[in-house]
XYZ file of C-alpha atoms in Angstrom:
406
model
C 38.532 -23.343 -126.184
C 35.296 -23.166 -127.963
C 35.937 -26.167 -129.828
C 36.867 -27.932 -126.600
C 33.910 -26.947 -124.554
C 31.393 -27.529 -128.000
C 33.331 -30.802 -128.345
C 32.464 -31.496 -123.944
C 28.850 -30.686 -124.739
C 28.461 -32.305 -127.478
C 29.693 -35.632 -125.680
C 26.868 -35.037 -123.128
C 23.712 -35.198 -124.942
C 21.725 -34.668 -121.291
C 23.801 -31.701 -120.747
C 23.069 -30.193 -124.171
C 19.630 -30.653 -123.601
C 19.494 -28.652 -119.770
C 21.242 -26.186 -120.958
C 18.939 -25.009 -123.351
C 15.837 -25.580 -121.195
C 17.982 -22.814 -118.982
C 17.947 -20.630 -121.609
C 14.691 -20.801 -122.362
C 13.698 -20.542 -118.967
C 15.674 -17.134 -118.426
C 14.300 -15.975 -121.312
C 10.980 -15.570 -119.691
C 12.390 -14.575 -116.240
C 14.158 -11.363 -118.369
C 10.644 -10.185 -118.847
C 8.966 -11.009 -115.423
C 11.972 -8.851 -114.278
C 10.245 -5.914 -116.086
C 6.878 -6.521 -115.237
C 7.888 -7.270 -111.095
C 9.572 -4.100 -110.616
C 6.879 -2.028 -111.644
C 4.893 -4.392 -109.286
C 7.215 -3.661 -106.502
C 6.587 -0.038 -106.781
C 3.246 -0.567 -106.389
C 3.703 -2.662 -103.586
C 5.711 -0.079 -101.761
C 3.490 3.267 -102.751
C 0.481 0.691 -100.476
C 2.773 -0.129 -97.834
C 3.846 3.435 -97.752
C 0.125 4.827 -97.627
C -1.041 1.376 -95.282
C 1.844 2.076 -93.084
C 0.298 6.178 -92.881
C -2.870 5.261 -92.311
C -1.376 2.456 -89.813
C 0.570 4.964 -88.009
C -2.230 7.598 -88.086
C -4.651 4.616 -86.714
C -1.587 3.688 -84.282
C -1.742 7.642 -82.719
C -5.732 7.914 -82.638
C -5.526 4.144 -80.646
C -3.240 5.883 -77.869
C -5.109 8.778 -77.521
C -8.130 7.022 -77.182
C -6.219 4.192 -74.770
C -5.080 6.452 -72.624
C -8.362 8.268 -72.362
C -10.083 4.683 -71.406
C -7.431 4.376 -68.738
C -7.893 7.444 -67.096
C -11.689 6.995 -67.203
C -11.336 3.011 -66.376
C -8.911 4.773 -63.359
C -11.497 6.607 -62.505
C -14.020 4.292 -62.294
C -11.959 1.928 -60.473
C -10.919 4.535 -57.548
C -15.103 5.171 -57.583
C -15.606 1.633 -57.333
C -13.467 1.266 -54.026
C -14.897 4.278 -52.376
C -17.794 2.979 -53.296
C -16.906 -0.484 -51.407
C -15.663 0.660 -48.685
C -18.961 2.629 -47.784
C -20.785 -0.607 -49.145
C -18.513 -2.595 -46.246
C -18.897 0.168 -43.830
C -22.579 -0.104 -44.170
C -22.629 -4.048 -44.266
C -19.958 -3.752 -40.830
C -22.765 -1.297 -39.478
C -25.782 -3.613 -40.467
C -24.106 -6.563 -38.851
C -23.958 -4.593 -35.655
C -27.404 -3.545 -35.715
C -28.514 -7.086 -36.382
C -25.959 -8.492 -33.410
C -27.946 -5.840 -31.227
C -31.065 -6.463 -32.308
C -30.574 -10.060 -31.879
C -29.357 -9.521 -28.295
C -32.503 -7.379 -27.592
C -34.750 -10.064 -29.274
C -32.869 -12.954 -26.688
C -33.370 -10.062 -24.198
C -36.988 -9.780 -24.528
C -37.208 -13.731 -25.136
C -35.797 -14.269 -21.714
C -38.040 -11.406 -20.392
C -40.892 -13.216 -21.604
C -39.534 -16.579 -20.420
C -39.339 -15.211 -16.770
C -42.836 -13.782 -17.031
C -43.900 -16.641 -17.636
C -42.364 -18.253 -14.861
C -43.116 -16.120 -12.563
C -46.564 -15.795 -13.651
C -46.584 -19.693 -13.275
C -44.614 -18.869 -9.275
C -47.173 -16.616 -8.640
C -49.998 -19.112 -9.270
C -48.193 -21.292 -7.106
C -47.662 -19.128 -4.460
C -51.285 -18.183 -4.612
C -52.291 -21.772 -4.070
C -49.649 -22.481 -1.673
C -50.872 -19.288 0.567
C -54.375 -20.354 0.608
C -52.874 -23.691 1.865
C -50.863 -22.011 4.273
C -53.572 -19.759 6.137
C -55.411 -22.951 6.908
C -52.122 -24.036 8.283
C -52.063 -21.106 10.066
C -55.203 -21.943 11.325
C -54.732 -25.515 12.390
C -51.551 -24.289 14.221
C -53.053 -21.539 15.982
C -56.041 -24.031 17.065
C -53.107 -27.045 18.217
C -51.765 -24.210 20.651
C -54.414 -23.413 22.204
C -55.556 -27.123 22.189
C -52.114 -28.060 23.625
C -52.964 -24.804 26.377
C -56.218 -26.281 27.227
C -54.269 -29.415 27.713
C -51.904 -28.276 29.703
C -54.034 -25.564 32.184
C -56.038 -28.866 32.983
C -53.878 -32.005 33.160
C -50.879 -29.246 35.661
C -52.907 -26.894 36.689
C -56.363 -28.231 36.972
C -57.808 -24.762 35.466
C -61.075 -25.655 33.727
C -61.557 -22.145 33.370
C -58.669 -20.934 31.297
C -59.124 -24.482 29.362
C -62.376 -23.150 28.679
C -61.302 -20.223 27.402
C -58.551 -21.444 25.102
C -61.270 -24.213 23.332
C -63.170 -21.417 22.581
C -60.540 -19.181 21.081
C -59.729 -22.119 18.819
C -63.350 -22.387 17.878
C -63.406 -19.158 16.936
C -60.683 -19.431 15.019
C -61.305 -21.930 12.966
C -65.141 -20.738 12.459
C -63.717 -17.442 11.287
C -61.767 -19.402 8.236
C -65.097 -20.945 7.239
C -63.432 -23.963 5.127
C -65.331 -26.936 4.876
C -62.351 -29.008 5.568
C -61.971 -27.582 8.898
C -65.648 -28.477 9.738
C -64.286 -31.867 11.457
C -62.514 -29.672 13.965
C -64.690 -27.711 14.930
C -66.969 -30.163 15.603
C -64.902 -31.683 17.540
C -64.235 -28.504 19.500
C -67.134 -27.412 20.106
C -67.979 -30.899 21.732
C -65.538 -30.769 23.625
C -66.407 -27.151 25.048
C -69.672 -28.092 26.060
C -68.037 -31.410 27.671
C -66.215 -28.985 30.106
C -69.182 -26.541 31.039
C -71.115 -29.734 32.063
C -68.070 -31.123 34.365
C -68.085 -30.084 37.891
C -66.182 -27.282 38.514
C -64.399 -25.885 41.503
C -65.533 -22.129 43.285
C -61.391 -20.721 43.262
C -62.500 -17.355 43.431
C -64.521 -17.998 46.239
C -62.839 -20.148 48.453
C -60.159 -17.057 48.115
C -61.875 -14.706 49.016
C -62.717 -16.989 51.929
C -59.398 -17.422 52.790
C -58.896 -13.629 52.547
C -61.798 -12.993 55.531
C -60.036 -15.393 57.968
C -56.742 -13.278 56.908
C -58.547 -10.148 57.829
C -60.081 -11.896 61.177
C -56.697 -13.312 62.644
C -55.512 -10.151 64.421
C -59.441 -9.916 66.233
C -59.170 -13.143 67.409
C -58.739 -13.681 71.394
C -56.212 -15.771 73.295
C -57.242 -18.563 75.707
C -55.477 -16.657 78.549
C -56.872 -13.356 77.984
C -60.077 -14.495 77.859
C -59.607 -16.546 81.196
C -58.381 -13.507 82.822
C -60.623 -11.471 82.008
C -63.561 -14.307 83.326
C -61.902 -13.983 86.736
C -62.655 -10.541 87.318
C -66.096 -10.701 86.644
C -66.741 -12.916 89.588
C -64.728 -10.955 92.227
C -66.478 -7.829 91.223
C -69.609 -10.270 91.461
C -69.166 -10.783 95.002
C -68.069 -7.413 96.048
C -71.735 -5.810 94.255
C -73.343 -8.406 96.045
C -71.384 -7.240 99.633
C -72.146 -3.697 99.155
C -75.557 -3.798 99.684
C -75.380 -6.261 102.883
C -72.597 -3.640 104.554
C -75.602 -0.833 103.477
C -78.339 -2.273 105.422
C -76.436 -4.626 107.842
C -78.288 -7.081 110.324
C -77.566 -10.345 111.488
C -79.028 -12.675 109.295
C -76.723 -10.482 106.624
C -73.743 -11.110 109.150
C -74.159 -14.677 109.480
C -74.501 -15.003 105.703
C -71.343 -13.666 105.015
C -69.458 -15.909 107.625
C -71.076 -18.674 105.789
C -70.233 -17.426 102.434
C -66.437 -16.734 103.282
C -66.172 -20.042 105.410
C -67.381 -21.541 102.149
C -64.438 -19.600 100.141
C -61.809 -21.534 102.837
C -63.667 -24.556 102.064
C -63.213 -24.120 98.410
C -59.609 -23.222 98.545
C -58.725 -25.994 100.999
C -59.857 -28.672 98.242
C -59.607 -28.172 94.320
C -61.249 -29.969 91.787
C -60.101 -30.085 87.756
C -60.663 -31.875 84.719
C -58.021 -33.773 83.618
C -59.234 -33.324 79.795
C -59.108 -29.677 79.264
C -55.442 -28.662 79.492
C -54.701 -25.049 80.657
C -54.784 -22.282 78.558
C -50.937 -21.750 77.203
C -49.431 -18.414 78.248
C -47.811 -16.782 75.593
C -45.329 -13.488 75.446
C -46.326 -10.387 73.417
C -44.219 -11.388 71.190
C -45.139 -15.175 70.971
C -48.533 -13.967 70.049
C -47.473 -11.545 67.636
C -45.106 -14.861 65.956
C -48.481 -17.316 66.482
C -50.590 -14.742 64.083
C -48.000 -14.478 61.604
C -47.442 -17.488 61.350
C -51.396 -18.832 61.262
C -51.742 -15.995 58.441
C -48.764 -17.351 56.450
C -50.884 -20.997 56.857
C -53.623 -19.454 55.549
C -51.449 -17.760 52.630
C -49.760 -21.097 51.854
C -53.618 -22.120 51.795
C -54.884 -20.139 49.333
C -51.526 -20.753 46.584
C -52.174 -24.530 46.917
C -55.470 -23.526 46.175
C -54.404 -21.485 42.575
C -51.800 -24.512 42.024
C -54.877 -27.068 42.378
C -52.877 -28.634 45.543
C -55.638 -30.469 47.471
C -52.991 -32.313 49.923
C -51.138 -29.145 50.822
C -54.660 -27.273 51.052
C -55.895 -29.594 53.183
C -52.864 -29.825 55.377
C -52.125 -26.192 55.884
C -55.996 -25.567 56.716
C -55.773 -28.220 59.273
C -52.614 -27.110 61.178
C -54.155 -23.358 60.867
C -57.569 -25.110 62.634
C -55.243 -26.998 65.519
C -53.184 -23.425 66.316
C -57.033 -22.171 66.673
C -58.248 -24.399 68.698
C -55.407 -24.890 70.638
C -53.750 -21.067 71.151
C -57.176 -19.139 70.920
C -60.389 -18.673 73.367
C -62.789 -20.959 71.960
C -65.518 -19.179 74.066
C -65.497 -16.461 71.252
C -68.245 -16.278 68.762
C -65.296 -15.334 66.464
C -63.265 -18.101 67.603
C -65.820 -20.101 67.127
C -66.640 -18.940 63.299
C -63.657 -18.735 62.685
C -62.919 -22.755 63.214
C -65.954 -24.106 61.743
C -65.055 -21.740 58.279
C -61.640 -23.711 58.703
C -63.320 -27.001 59.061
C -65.796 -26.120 55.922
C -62.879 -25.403 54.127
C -60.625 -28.147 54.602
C -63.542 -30.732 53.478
C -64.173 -28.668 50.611
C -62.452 -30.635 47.101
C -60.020 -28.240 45.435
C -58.820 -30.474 42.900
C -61.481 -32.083 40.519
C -60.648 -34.702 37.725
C -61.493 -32.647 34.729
C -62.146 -34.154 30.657
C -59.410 -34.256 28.374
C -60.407 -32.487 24.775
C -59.394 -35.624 23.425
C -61.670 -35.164 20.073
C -60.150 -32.011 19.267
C -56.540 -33.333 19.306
C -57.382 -36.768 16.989
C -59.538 -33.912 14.661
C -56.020 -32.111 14.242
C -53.959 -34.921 13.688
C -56.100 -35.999 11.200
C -56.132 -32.478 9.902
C -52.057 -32.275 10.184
C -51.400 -36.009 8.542
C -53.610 -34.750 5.632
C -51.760 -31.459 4.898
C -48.376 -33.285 5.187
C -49.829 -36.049 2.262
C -50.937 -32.494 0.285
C -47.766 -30.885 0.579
C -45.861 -34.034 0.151
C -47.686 -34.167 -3.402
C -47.624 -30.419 -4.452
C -45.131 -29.355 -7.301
C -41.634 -27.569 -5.508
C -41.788 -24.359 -6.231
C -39.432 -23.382 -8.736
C -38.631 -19.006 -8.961
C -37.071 -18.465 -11.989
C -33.707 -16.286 -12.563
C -34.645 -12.527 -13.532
C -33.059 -12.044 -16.941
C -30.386 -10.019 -17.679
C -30.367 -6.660 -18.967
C -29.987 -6.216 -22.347
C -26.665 -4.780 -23.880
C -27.138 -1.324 -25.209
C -24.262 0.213 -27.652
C -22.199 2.541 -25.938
C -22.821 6.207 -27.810
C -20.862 6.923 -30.270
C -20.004 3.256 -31.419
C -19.780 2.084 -34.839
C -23.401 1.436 -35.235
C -24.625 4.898 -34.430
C -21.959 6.689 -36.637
C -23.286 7.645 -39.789
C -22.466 6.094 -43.087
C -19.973 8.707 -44.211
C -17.932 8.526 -41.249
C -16.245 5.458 -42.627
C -14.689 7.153 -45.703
């Protein structure tokens, strides 16, 4: 066998030669054998006292890990306390600054309608100073329009007189130098009416208010002719009464003459056609005739207050014809009593008096000049009060304190 295998090797030259290269090679390795195991020990007595010191290291790191988490736990549950008071507080400043910043608009609007009301009240100011002179030019067209009025319906000069004057008054009492104008103007016209004529009302009434008074004095036509009739029968008989005393023939003779006369007389009559009888009226005709000449006379004196010269006129001479006509005219009253009538009637009771024609143009100059003023003022603009500001209920989340939030 050994031959065989020499004899196999020793036909492979290349063999030969690798096999002895292996044996030189684990000739070497025998020996690195030796010196690796004790190697190896070493090795293992480090890994043993590495892997110690590894585990000991291992331990310490837990202790010490789990003493960082508890603190880092710690700090981390600190922390969000901590944050939630931190949000608390920044939840409570924004509600402080969301009031404050509704007081501030508040106090901004406050201001704002200060303002505009200071701004209305200047306004106002100006617009009252305007409107007392319109006060005044009113007040002064009234009693311009009055005047007007109590002289172009009534004919009163008097109370015209009186309401010019007013006005003049009026306006001097404003003392503006814009209302000068007018009361120029006025005060023309006021003397205009104390220089036209005027008509004696008062007067004439109380005229009228004598004749009232005489009516029931005043004698009838008939009583006064029967009472004239008497007389000369009692004439006659005075005359008689001596002659039957003493009588004697011539006396005798007389009286045959004087009654033959009386025959005479009655047997032919003579009368003037012109001079109608007296009428004969009933008590209570007469009565009616002096009521109804004393309503004349009142119908007389209010067409006299109402300025009526035609019905003045007319109602004295109808009261003048009953007079003359109904009433003894012998009578010194009678006779006063129709010549007052016929002063009366000629008297004028209506007389054309001036217009205050200055005064109106001076106010409707006065009137178109306000109207341009007021036409050009600024409106007047009030402005809205502000609203109140919102105060935080008590006990809301911006009054709480900080720690209330944990």
């Amino acid at each position: 066998m050994n031959q065989e295998q020499s004899a196999l090797t020793q036909n492979s030259p290349s063999e030969t030669a690798s096999a002895s290269n292996r044996e030189a090679a684990a000739r070497p390795s025998a020996s690195a054998r030796s010196s690796g195991g004790g190697l190896a020990a070493g090795i293992s007595v480090l890994a043993l006292v590495a892997t110690g010191v590894l585990g000991w290291y291992v331990y310490d790191m837990r202790g010490s890990v789990a003493a960082v988490r508890e603190e880092v736990a710690q700090r981390l549950t600190a922390g969000e306390s901590a944050v939630t008071e931190y949000r608390a507080l920044g939840r409570q400043q924004q509600e402080t600054i969301a009031a404050l910043q509704g007081k501030l608009g508040a106090l901004e609007a406050q201001v704002a309608a200060t303002e505009g009301q200071a701004a209305a009240l200047e306004t106002l100011y100006q617009q009252f100073s305007r409107t007392r002179e319109d006060r005044v030019i009113a007040e002064a067209e009234y009693a311009v329009a009055m005047a007007v009025q109590q002289l172009q319906l009534a004919g009163n000069a008097e109370a015209a007189l009186i309401a010019l004057q007013g006005a003049e008054a009026r306006v001097a009492a404003q003392d503006a130098g814009q209302l000068l104008p007018l009361r120029r103007a006025l005060a023309r016209d006021i003397e205009m009416l104390k220089a036209a004529p005027q008509v004696d009302v008062p007067g004439i009434a109380l005229r009228l208010e004598g004749l009232l008074e005489r009516t029931d004095t005043l004698p009838l036509a008939f009583a006064g002719e029967l009472a004239a009739q008497p007389s000369v029968d009692t004439g006659d008989g005075a005359a008689a009464a001596p002659a039957a005393a003493t009588p004697s023939p011539m006396d005798f003779i007389q009286r045959i003459a004087h009654e033959v006369w009386h025959e005479i007389l009655a047997l032919v009559r003579i009368e003037r056609l012109d001079q109608p009888e007296p009428v004969l009226l009933a008590p209570a005709q007469s009565t009616y005739l002096r009521e109804n000449l004393k309503i004349r006379l009142l119908t007389a004196r209010l067409a006299l207050l109402a300025r009526d010269g035609r019905t003045f006129s007319a109602d004295l001479a109808q009261a003048q014809t009953w007079v003359g006509r109904y009433f003894d005219k012998r009578d010194a009253k009678v006779q006063e009593t129709l010549s007052e009538l016929a002063a009366l009637a000629a008297m004028p009771v209506k007389v054309e008096q001036p217009a205050p024609v200055e005064s109106v143009a001076a106010l409707r100059l006065l009137q178109a000049r306000a109207g341009e003023a007021s036409r050009n003022a600024p409106p007047l603009a009030i402005p809205p009060a502000a609203p109140p500001a919102e105060v935080p209920a008590k006990g809301s989340a911006a009054q709480q304190p900080a720690g209330a939030t944990r």
